[in-house]
Amino acid sequence: MIHALPIQRHVGNLLRTKADIFNNLNKMLTSRALIRGLRPSLWRSLSSTSALQGAHAKAVDALDASVPQYNNCVGIPLPDIPFVRVPSAEQKKLKEKEKGPWSSLSKEEKLSLYRMSFELTYPEMRQGSGEWKTVVAGVLFFLGLSGLLVWWQRIYVYGDVPHTLSKEWVEQQTQRMIDMRINPVEGFASKWDYEKKQWK
Amino acid sequence: MFSAVVRLSASGVRALARTRPGYTAPLACRCYSHAKAETDEEFDARWVTYFSKPDIDAWELRKGMNTLIGYDLVPEPKILDSALRACRRLNDLASAIRILEAVKDKSGPHKEIYPYVIQELQPTLKELGISTPEELGIDKV
């Protein structure tokens, strides 16, 4: 007859371990590191800081695709909405002035009007970034790091090679192979000159 | 254009049905459209008319411009002149400058197109008081 108690204890341990696992998992899932990772990525926060002057009604992260969006696209010269959706008082005054003759606007005002409607100019849109240099540097760096790791491993982790690869053994082995006439037609022994007792 | 193709293929079927054995079969009927291809002048005229609409609204301007830039061509100065005047009617200087930028971008490697277009548009630019991207310094990054 099996004692119920040990089984209970065993099952109890199992449950306790499961609870521990669950707790740890919970702690992991709610850990700060993971939250930071799940938070909108660094790129988005960078883009939103650079577009501070663009008065976005909603945060950049929550992109509402059900309303017209602004976008910088060389194939779409006139986007659906202006970049600045909520003009300041000064900008509103400028918009009023725009209704009059444009020759009365100064260069700065014209530029200001342009930037109100568009975030980036065409040259700015076409501009490349230096990201490729970072990528290449990263690739080479990690290749080097891997190389170092492999080297360290070769020295400190790998044991000695088999004794059959030692110089003495290989010499004896080679002599034996010559004596046995291994592949005498086109292979190993054919390269050995048996008269002169040397390699051809 | 599509209805012409359907008509053509329908008539082709009837012709084949009437063929009697013993006769040589008719050549395979190529379903090329019989519609006339639009000439460049007609294309230009159509677009000039589009932008010349007196009560054009902002959406139509944007739609027209985005469509025009989508084509595999650089718009003629007369179309651009019409578009710039539409911008003026809509009190939209930014779009006018943007149109000029888009034309330069559209020319791609053909660097001689943009100066030509600007030269042709000079009277209009002066009249409406539109500055070119170069004058505003936004042609460089």
mmCIF file of C-alpha atoms in Angstrom:
data_model
loop_
_atom_site.group_PDB
_atom_site.id
_atom_site.type_symbol
_atom_site.label_atom_id
_atom_site.label_comp_id
_atom_site.label_asym_id
_atom_site.label_seq_id
_atom_site.Cartn_x
_atom_site.Cartn_y
_atom_site.Cartn_z
ATOM 1 C CA MET A 1 0.000 0.000 0.000
ATOM 2 C CA ILE A 2 1.462 3.280 -0.989
ATOM 3 C CA HIS A 3 1.603 5.877 1.684
ATOM 4 C CA ALA A 4 -0.523 8.811 0.808
ATOM 5 C CA LEU A 5 1.597 11.239 2.733
ATOM 6 C CA PRO A 6 4.824 11.000 0.726
ATOM 7 C CA ILE A 7 2.840 11.364 -2.484
ATOM 8 C CA GLN A 8 1.052 14.366 -1.089
ATOM 9 C CA ARG A 9 4.319 15.856 -0.039
ATOM 10 C CA HIS A 10 5.742 15.131 -3.464
ATOM 11 C CA VAL A 11 2.726 16.678 -5.194
ATOM 12 C CA GLY A 12 2.880 19.585 -2.795
ATOM 13 C CA ASN A 13 6.483 20.193 -3.774
ATOM 14 C CA LEU A 14 5.503 20.056 -7.402
ATOM 15 C CA LEU A 15 2.772 22.634 -6.917
ATOM 16 C CA ARG A 16 5.071 24.848 -4.934
ATOM 17 C CA THR A 17 7.689 24.671 -7.652
ATOM 18 C CA LYS A 18 5.079 25.495 -10.276
ATOM 19 C CA ALA A 19 3.986 28.469 -8.202
ATOM 20 C CA ASP A 20 7.592 29.559 -7.919
ATOM 21 C CA ILE A 21 8.056 29.269 -11.640
ATOM 22 C CA PHE A 22 4.912 31.283 -12.214
ATOM 23 C CA ASN A 23 6.007 33.951 -9.783
ATOM 24 C CA ASN A 24 9.414 34.209 -11.339
ATOM 25 C CA LEU A 25 7.904 34.409 -14.793
ATOM 26 C CA ASN A 26 5.531 37.080 -13.619
ATOM 27 C CA LYS A 27 8.392 39.011 -12.123
ATOM 28 C CA MET A 28 10.297 38.670 -15.362
ATOM 29 C CA LEU A 29 7.395 39.786 -17.497
ATOM 30 C CA THR A 30 6.798 42.831 -15.391
ATOM 31 C CA SER A 31 10.474 43.545 -14.918
ATOM 32 C CA ARG A 32 11.631 47.012 -15.761
ATOM 33 C CA ALA A 33 13.965 45.858 -18.461
ATOM 34 C CA LEU A 34 11.194 44.186 -20.391
ATOM 35 C CA ILE A 35 8.903 47.189 -19.977
ATOM 36 C CA ARG A 36 11.621 49.401 -21.342
ATOM 37 C CA GLY A 37 11.998 47.035 -24.247
ATOM 38 C CA LEU A 38 8.281 46.932 -24.896
ATOM 39 C CA ARG A 39 8.028 50.708 -24.735
ATOM 40 C CA PRO A 40 8.128 52.400 -28.118
ATOM 41 C CA SER A 41 11.577 52.067 -29.523
ATOM 42 C CA LEU A 42 14.348 54.636 -29.357
ATOM 43 C CA TRP A 43 13.931 55.555 -33.026
ATOM 44 C CA ARG A 44 10.363 56.667 -32.561
ATOM 45 C CA SER A 45 11.204 58.804 -29.575
ATOM 46 C CA LEU A 46 14.026 60.391 -31.579
ATOM 47 C CA SER A 47 11.716 61.179 -34.453
ATOM 48 C CA SER A 48 9.109 62.687 -32.183
ATOM 49 C CA THR A 49 11.646 64.948 -30.494
ATOM 50 C CA SER A 50 12.893 66.231 -33.832
ATOM 51 C CA ALA A 51 9.335 66.881 -34.939
ATOM 52 C CA LEU A 52 8.447 68.862 -31.831
ATOM 53 C CA GLN A 53 7.474 71.838 -33.908
ATOM 54 C CA GLY A 54 5.013 69.726 -35.885
ATOM 55 C CA ALA A 55 1.982 70.026 -33.623
ATOM 56 C CA HIS A 56 0.803 66.424 -33.748
ATOM 57 C CA ALA A 57 -2.504 66.041 -32.032
ATOM 58 C CA LYS A 58 -1.690 62.439 -31.149
ATOM 59 C CA ALA A 59 1.539 60.832 -30.057
ATOM 60 C CA VAL A 60 3.721 59.563 -32.911
ATOM 61 C CA ASP A 61 3.490 56.057 -31.531
ATOM 62 C CA ALA A 62 -0.290 55.723 -31.853
ATOM 63 C CA LEU A 63 -0.587 56.194 -35.615
ATOM 64 C CA ASP A 64 -4.225 56.732 -36.498
ATOM 65 C CA ALA A 65 -4.657 55.392 -40.006
ATOM 66 C CA SER A 66 -8.338 56.333 -40.130
ATOM 67 C CA VAL A 67 -7.592 60.047 -40.590
ATOM 68 C CA PRO A 68 -5.460 61.663 -43.291
ATOM 69 C CA GLN A 69 -1.777 61.558 -42.402
ATOM 70 C CA TYR A 70 1.161 63.710 -43.218
ATOM 71 C CA ASN A 71 4.042 61.948 -44.917
ATOM 72 C CA ASN A 72 7.347 62.857 -46.519
ATOM 73 C CA CYS A 73 7.373 61.114 -49.867
ATOM 74 C CA VAL A 74 9.102 62.239 -53.054
ATOM 75 C CA GLY A 75 6.301 60.659 -55.101
ATOM 76 C CA ILE A 76 3.617 62.638 -53.284
ATOM 77 C CA PRO A 77 4.567 66.319 -53.469
ATOM 78 C CA LEU A 78 1.408 67.543 -51.727
ATOM 79 C CA PRO A 79 0.485 65.387 -48.705
ATOM 80 C CA ASP A 80 -3.072 65.136 -47.424
ATOM 81 C CA ILE A 81 -2.613 67.484 -44.507
ATOM 82 C CA PRO A 82 -0.152 70.241 -43.698
ATOM 83 C CA PHE A 83 2.641 69.406 -41.322
ATOM 84 C CA VAL A 84 1.537 71.952 -38.738
ATOM 85 C CA ARG A 85 -2.058 71.107 -37.934
ATOM 86 C CA VAL A 86 -2.546 73.572 -35.096
ATOM 87 C CA PRO A 87 -0.927 76.871 -36.075
ATOM 88 C CA SER A 88 0.170 79.290 -33.400
ATOM 89 C CA ALA A 89 -1.165 82.829 -33.357
ATOM 90 C CA GLU A 90 1.874 84.083 -35.219
ATOM 91 C CA GLN A 91 1.468 81.396 -37.853
ATOM 92 C CA LYS A 92 -2.205 82.244 -38.210
ATOM 93 C CA LYS A 93 -1.255 85.875 -38.873
ATOM 94 C CA LEU A 94 1.163 84.711 -41.520
ATOM 95 C CA LYS A 95 -1.541 82.624 -43.138
ATOM 96 C CA GLU A 96 -3.686 85.757 -43.344
ATOM 97 C CA LYS A 97 -0.839 87.647 -44.971
ATOM 98 C CA GLU A 98 -0.520 84.798 -47.472
ATOM 99 C CA LYS A 99 -3.927 85.753 -48.854
ATOM 100 C CA GLY A 100 -2.467 88.993 -50.119
ATOM 101 C CA PRO A 101 0.187 89.450 -52.811
ATOM 102 C CA TRP A 102 3.060 87.056 -52.266
ATOM 103 C CA SER A 103 5.651 89.584 -53.363
ATOM 104 C CA SER A 104 4.984 91.397 -50.091
ATOM 105 C CA LEU A 105 6.238 88.390 -48.127
ATOM 106 C CA SER A 106 9.833 88.327 -47.037
ATOM 107 C CA LYS A 107 12.081 85.332 -47.721
ATOM 108 C CA GLU A 108 11.859 84.256 -44.094
ATOM 109 C CA GLU A 109 8.067 84.423 -44.169
ATOM 110 C CA LYS A 110 7.931 82.371 -47.340
ATOM 111 C CA LEU A 111 10.265 79.842 -45.778
ATOM 112 C CA SER A 112 8.145 79.803 -42.658
ATOM 113 C CA LEU A 113 5.022 79.150 -44.718
ATOM 114 C CA TYR A 114 6.801 76.316 -46.507
ATOM 115 C CA ARG A 115 7.901 74.702 -43.253
ATOM 116 C CA MET A 116 4.388 75.010 -41.848
ATOM 117 C CA SER A 117 3.079 72.863 -44.680
ATOM 118 C CA PHE A 118 6.035 70.539 -45.159
ATOM 119 C CA GLU A 119 8.399 68.949 -42.677
ATOM 120 C CA LEU A 120 11.207 68.094 -45.081
ATOM 121 C CA THR A 121 12.335 69.580 -48.360
ATOM 122 C CA TYR A 122 13.092 67.316 -51.299
ATOM 123 C CA PRO A 123 16.865 67.387 -50.753
ATOM 124 C CA GLU A 124 16.269 66.576 -47.091
ATOM 125 C CA MET A 125 14.047 63.668 -48.035
ATOM 126 C CA ARG A 126 16.656 62.360 -50.458
ATOM 127 C CA GLN A 127 19.429 62.703 -47.940
ATOM 128 C CA GLY A 128 21.127 59.485 -47.001
ATOM 129 C CA SER A 129 22.303 58.752 -43.537
ATOM 130 C CA GLY A 130 25.655 57.557 -42.285
ATOM 131 C CA GLU A 131 24.033 54.470 -40.856
ATOM 132 C CA TRP A 132 25.904 52.155 -43.202
ATOM 133 C CA LYS A 133 29.173 53.048 -41.529
ATOM 134 C CA THR A 134 27.744 51.997 -38.183
ATOM 135 C CA VAL A 135 26.490 48.772 -39.676
ATOM 136 C CA VAL A 136 29.819 47.870 -41.291
ATOM 137 C CA ALA A 137 31.663 48.782 -38.103
ATOM 138 C CA GLY A 138 29.312 46.613 -36.088
ATOM 139 C CA VAL A 139 29.709 43.674 -38.441
ATOM 140 C CA LEU A 140 33.508 43.868 -38.410
ATOM 141 C CA PHE A 141 33.556 44.329 -34.668
ATOM 142 C CA PHE A 142 31.494 41.246 -33.996
ATOM 143 C CA LEU A 143 33.450 39.228 -36.524
ATOM 144 C CA GLY A 144 36.606 40.213 -34.681
ATOM 145 C CA LEU A 145 35.062 39.404 -31.357
ATOM 146 C CA SER A 146 34.040 35.990 -32.622
ATOM 147 C CA GLY A 147 37.556 35.469 -33.889
ATOM 148 C CA LEU A 148 38.977 36.279 -30.482
ATOM 149 C CA LEU A 149 36.532 33.953 -28.808
ATOM 150 C CA VAL A 150 37.427 31.125 -31.183
ATOM 151 C CA TRP A 151 41.116 31.731 -30.560
ATOM 152 C CA TRP A 152 40.662 31.695 -26.793
ATOM 153 C CA GLN A 153 38.622 28.547 -27.129
ATOM 154 C CA ARG A 154 41.324 26.881 -29.176
ATOM 155 C CA ILE A 155 43.896 27.600 -26.499
ATOM 156 C CA TYR A 156 41.953 27.081 -23.281
ATOM 157 C CA VAL A 157 39.109 24.760 -24.086
ATOM 158 C CA TYR A 158 40.370 22.288 -26.652
ATOM 159 C CA GLY A 159 42.464 19.368 -25.357
ATOM 160 C CA ASP A 160 45.600 18.139 -27.073
ATOM 161 C CA VAL A 161 45.382 16.769 -30.562
ATOM 162 C CA PRO A 162 45.725 12.964 -30.889
ATOM 163 C CA HIS A 163 49.300 11.654 -30.616
ATOM 164 C CA THR A 164 48.950 10.223 -34.097
ATOM 165 C CA LEU A 165 49.423 13.737 -35.441
ATOM 166 C CA SER A 166 52.779 14.245 -33.757
ATOM 167 C CA LYS A 167 55.844 14.730 -35.941
ATOM 168 C CA GLU A 168 57.441 11.411 -35.008
ATOM 169 C CA TRP A 169 54.314 9.420 -35.620
ATOM 170 C CA VAL A 170 53.660 11.063 -38.983
ATOM 171 C CA GLU A 171 57.237 10.324 -40.054
ATOM 172 C CA GLN A 172 56.878 6.680 -39.174
ATOM 173 C CA GLN A 173 53.467 6.619 -40.770
ATOM 174 C CA THR A 174 54.763 8.090 -43.996
ATOM 175 C CA GLN A 175 57.631 5.630 -44.108
ATOM 176 C CA ARG A 176 55.152 2.771 -43.659
ATOM 177 C CA MET A 177 52.942 4.104 -46.401
ATOM 178 C CA ILE A 178 55.908 4.245 -48.751
ATOM 179 C CA ASP A 179 56.920 0.717 -47.807
ATOM 180 C CA MET A 180 53.391 -0.511 -48.435
ATOM 181 C CA ARG A 181 53.286 1.275 -51.800
ATOM 182 C CA ILE A 182 50.041 3.100 -51.072
ATOM 183 C CA ASN A 183 48.406 4.184 -54.371
ATOM 184 C CA PRO A 184 51.519 3.415 -56.455
ATOM 185 C CA VAL A 185 50.002 4.325 -59.838
ATOM 186 C CA GLU A 186 48.883 7.895 -59.476
ATOM 187 C CA GLY A 187 48.690 8.546 -55.736
ATOM 188 C CA PHE A 188 50.936 8.657 -52.715
ATOM 189 C CA ALA A 189 53.706 6.155 -53.526
ATOM 190 C CA SER A 190 53.859 7.277 -57.128
ATOM 191 C CA LYS A 191 55.340 10.530 -55.877
ATOM 192 C CA TRP A 192 58.225 8.686 -54.197
ATOM 193 C CA ASP A 193 61.342 7.837 -56.186
ATOM 194 C CA TYR A 194 62.322 4.355 -54.982
ATOM 195 C CA GLU A 195 65.762 4.462 -56.646
ATOM 196 C CA LYS A 196 66.903 7.742 -55.341
ATOM 197 C CA LYS A 197 65.017 7.264 -52.076
ATOM 198 C CA GLN A 198 63.487 10.739 -52.186
ATOM 199 C CA TRP A 199 60.362 12.547 -53.261
ATOM 200 C CA LYS A 200 60.056 13.101 -56.975
ATOM 201 C CA MET B 1 -10.814 51.711 -73.831
ATOM 202 C CA PHE B 2 -11.838 48.527 -72.140
ATOM 203 C CA SER B 3 -15.267 48.458 -73.774
ATOM 204 C CA ALA B 4 -13.602 48.655 -77.217
ATOM 205 C CA VAL B 5 -11.583 45.526 -76.454
ATOM 206 C CA VAL B 6 -14.700 43.632 -75.439
ATOM 207 C CA ARG B 7 -16.475 44.656 -78.623
ATOM 208 C CA LEU B 8 -13.536 43.596 -80.726
ATOM 209 C CA SER B 9 -13.246 40.167 -79.153
ATOM 210 C CA ALA B 10 -16.995 39.623 -79.516
ATOM 211 C CA SER B 11 -16.840 40.360 -83.253
ATOM 212 C CA GLY B 12 -13.814 38.091 -83.566
ATOM 213 C CA VAL B 13 -15.762 35.205 -82.115
ATOM 214 C CA ARG B 14 -18.600 35.712 -84.579
ATOM 215 C CA ALA B 15 -16.196 35.760 -87.521
ATOM 216 C CA LEU B 16 -14.651 32.454 -86.461
ATOM 217 C CA ALA B 17 -18.078 30.857 -86.030
ATOM 218 C CA ARG B 18 -18.981 31.766 -89.665
ATOM 219 C CA THR B 19 -15.841 30.111 -91.087
ATOM 220 C CA ARG B 20 -16.622 26.894 -92.961
ATOM 221 C CA PRO B 21 -14.274 23.890 -93.049
ATOM 222 C CA GLY B 22 -12.143 23.785 -96.192
ATOM 223 C CA TYR B 23 -11.417 27.493 -96.047
ATOM 224 C CA THR B 24 -8.180 28.693 -94.474
ATOM 225 C CA ALA B 25 -8.844 29.810 -90.939
ATOM 226 C CA PRO B 26 -8.610 33.586 -90.369
ATOM 227 C CA LEU B 27 -5.481 34.921 -88.764
ATOM 228 C CA ALA B 28 -5.496 35.103 -84.958
ATOM 229 C CA CYS B 29 -7.392 38.259 -84.032
ATOM 230 C CA ARG B 30 -5.112 40.646 -82.114
ATOM 231 C CA CYS B 31 -7.172 42.497 -79.572
ATOM 232 C CA TYR B 32 -5.401 45.861 -79.831
ATOM 233 C CA SER B 33 -7.574 48.703 -78.783
ATOM 234 C CA HIS B 34 -8.892 50.775 -81.640
ATOM 235 C CA ALA B 35 -9.054 53.860 -79.456
ATOM 236 C CA LYS B 36 -6.867 56.720 -80.567
ATOM 237 C CA ALA B 37 -3.766 57.292 -78.450
ATOM 238 C CA GLU B 38 -3.795 60.693 -76.824
ATOM 239 C CA THR B 39 -1.262 63.076 -78.313
ATOM 240 C CA ASP B 40 1.088 65.117 -76.154
ATOM 241 C CA GLU B 41 -0.802 68.288 -76.969
ATOM 242 C CA GLU B 42 -4.097 66.731 -75.930
ATOM 243 C CA PHE B 43 -2.516 65.508 -72.701
ATOM 244 C CA ASP B 44 -1.127 68.971 -71.950
ATOM 245 C CA ALA B 45 -4.391 70.661 -72.808
ATOM 246 C CA ARG B 46 -6.323 68.313 -70.556
ATOM 247 C CA TRP B 47 -4.111 69.062 -67.590
ATOM 248 C CA VAL B 48 -4.044 72.800 -68.230
ATOM 249 C CA THR B 49 -7.821 72.721 -68.228
ATOM 250 C CA TYR B 50 -7.831 70.713 -65.010
ATOM 251 C CA PHE B 51 -5.787 73.244 -63.098
ATOM 252 C CA SER B 52 -7.517 76.208 -64.726
ATOM 253 C CA LYS B 53 -10.803 75.465 -63.033
ATOM 254 C CA PRO B 54 -11.668 78.792 -61.376
ATOM 255 C CA ASP B 55 -13.106 77.275 -58.194
ATOM 256 C CA ILE B 56 -10.619 74.432 -57.907
ATOM 257 C CA ASP B 57 -10.394 73.229 -54.323
ATOM 258 C CA ALA B 58 -7.358 72.212 -52.326
ATOM 259 C CA TRP B 59 -8.059 68.507 -52.620
ATOM 260 C CA GLU B 60 -8.295 68.715 -56.413
ATOM 261 C CA LEU B 61 -5.020 70.574 -56.551
ATOM 262 C CA ARG B 62 -3.300 67.955 -54.389
ATOM 263 C CA LYS B 63 -4.862 65.079 -56.300
ATOM 264 C CA GLY B 64 -3.947 66.602 -59.639
ATOM 265 C CA MET B 65 -0.378 67.325 -58.637
ATOM 266 C CA ASN B 66 0.223 63.943 -57.036
ATOM 267 C CA THR B 67 -1.215 62.165 -60.076
ATOM 268 C CA LEU B 68 0.795 64.294 -62.479
ATOM 269 C CA ILE B 69 4.018 63.620 -60.617
ATOM 270 C CA GLY B 70 3.155 59.935 -60.675
ATOM 271 C CA TYR B 71 3.365 59.857 -64.468
ATOM 272 C CA ASP B 72 6.581 58.961 -66.235
ATOM 273 C CA LEU B 73 7.169 62.473 -67.530
ATOM 274 C CA VAL B 74 8.094 65.992 -66.486
ATOM 275 C CA PRO B 75 5.077 68.286 -66.886
ATOM 276 C CA GLU B 76 5.246 71.003 -69.496
ATOM 277 C CA PRO B 77 5.713 74.565 -68.262
ATOM 278 C CA LYS B 78 2.214 75.463 -69.375
ATOM 279 C CA ILE B 79 0.705 72.826 -67.096
ATOM 280 C CA LEU B 80 2.867 74.026 -64.226
ATOM 281 C CA ASP B 81 1.865 77.610 -64.937
ATOM 282 C CA SER B 82 -1.762 76.582 -64.634
ATOM 283 C CA ALA B 83 -1.031 74.720 -61.409
ATOM 284 C CA LEU B 84 0.833 77.670 -59.901
ATOM 285 C CA ARG B 85 -2.072 79.950 -60.684
ATOM 286 C CA ALA B 86 -4.350 77.425 -58.990
ATOM 287 C CA CYS B 87 -2.106 77.675 -55.920
ATOM 288 C CA ARG B 88 -2.525 81.428 -56.055
ATOM 289 C CA ARG B 89 -6.294 81.118 -56.140
ATOM 290 C CA LEU B 90 -6.045 78.828 -53.110
ATOM 291 C CA ASN B 91 -3.631 81.205 -51.304
ATOM 292 C CA ASP B 92 -1.114 78.381 -50.978
ATOM 293 C CA LEU B 93 2.454 79.566 -51.518
ATOM 294 C CA ALA B 94 4.002 76.499 -49.892
ATOM 295 C CA SER B 95 2.407 74.197 -52.475
ATOM 296 C CA ALA B 96 3.651 76.430 -55.285
ATOM 297 C CA ILE B 97 7.236 76.098 -54.067
ATOM 298 C CA ARG B 98 6.721 72.385 -53.527
ATOM 299 C CA ILE B 99 5.588 71.975 -57.133
ATOM 300 C CA LEU B 100 8.827 73.524 -58.356
ATOM 301 C CA GLU B 101 10.822 71.205 -56.082
ATOM 302 C CA ALA B 102 8.892 68.221 -57.369
ATOM 303 C CA VAL B 103 9.633 69.169 -60.984
ATOM 304 C CA LYS B 104 13.334 69.362 -60.258
ATOM 305 C CA ASP B 105 13.219 66.007 -58.498
ATOM 306 C CA LYS B 106 11.207 64.487 -61.330
ATOM 307 C CA SER B 107 13.844 65.462 -63.901
ATOM 308 C CA GLY B 108 16.209 63.060 -62.201
ATOM 309 C CA PRO B 109 19.579 62.912 -63.961
ATOM 310 C CA HIS B 110 18.488 65.299 -66.728
ATOM 311 C CA LYS B 111 19.819 68.438 -65.140
ATOM 312 C CA GLU B 112 18.918 70.699 -68.026
ATOM 313 C CA ILE B 113 15.157 70.321 -67.677
ATOM 314 C CA TYR B 114 14.643 72.254 -64.454
ATOM 315 C CA PRO B 115 16.511 75.423 -65.499
ATOM 316 C CA TYR B 116 14.519 75.396 -68.723
ATOM 317 C CA VAL B 117 11.233 75.088 -66.848
ATOM 318 C CA ILE B 118 12.174 77.891 -64.466
ATOM 319 C CA GLN B 119 13.191 80.057 -67.416
ATOM 320 C CA GLU B 120 9.831 79.454 -69.069
ATOM 321 C CA LEU B 121 7.991 80.151 -65.835
ATOM 322 C CA GLN B 122 9.883 83.343 -64.948
ATOM 323 C CA PRO B 123 7.090 85.702 -66.015
ATOM 324 C CA THR B 124 4.565 83.779 -63.933
ATOM 325 C CA LEU B 125 6.881 83.520 -60.950
ATOM 326 C CA LYS B 126 7.476 87.262 -61.082
ATOM 327 C CA GLU B 127 3.812 88.043 -61.501
ATOM 328 C CA LEU B 128 2.668 85.879 -58.623
ATOM 329 C CA GLY B 129 5.668 86.595 -56.421
ATOM 330 C CA ILE B 130 6.697 82.950 -56.059
ATOM 331 C CA SER B 131 10.288 82.395 -54.945
ATOM 332 C CA THR B 132 12.132 79.423 -56.333
ATOM 333 C CA PRO B 133 13.613 76.880 -53.908
ATOM 334 C CA GLU B 134 17.061 78.210 -54.863
ATOM 335 C CA GLU B 135 16.143 81.735 -53.814
ATOM 336 C CA LEU B 136 14.950 80.423 -50.466
ATOM 337 C CA GLY B 137 18.018 78.255 -50.002
ATOM 338 C CA ILE B 138 16.131 74.996 -49.646
ATOM 339 C CA ASP B 139 17.664 73.418 -52.748
ATOM 340 C CA LYS B 140 20.604 72.358 -50.601
ATOM 341 C CA VAL B 141 20.394 70.340 -47.428
#
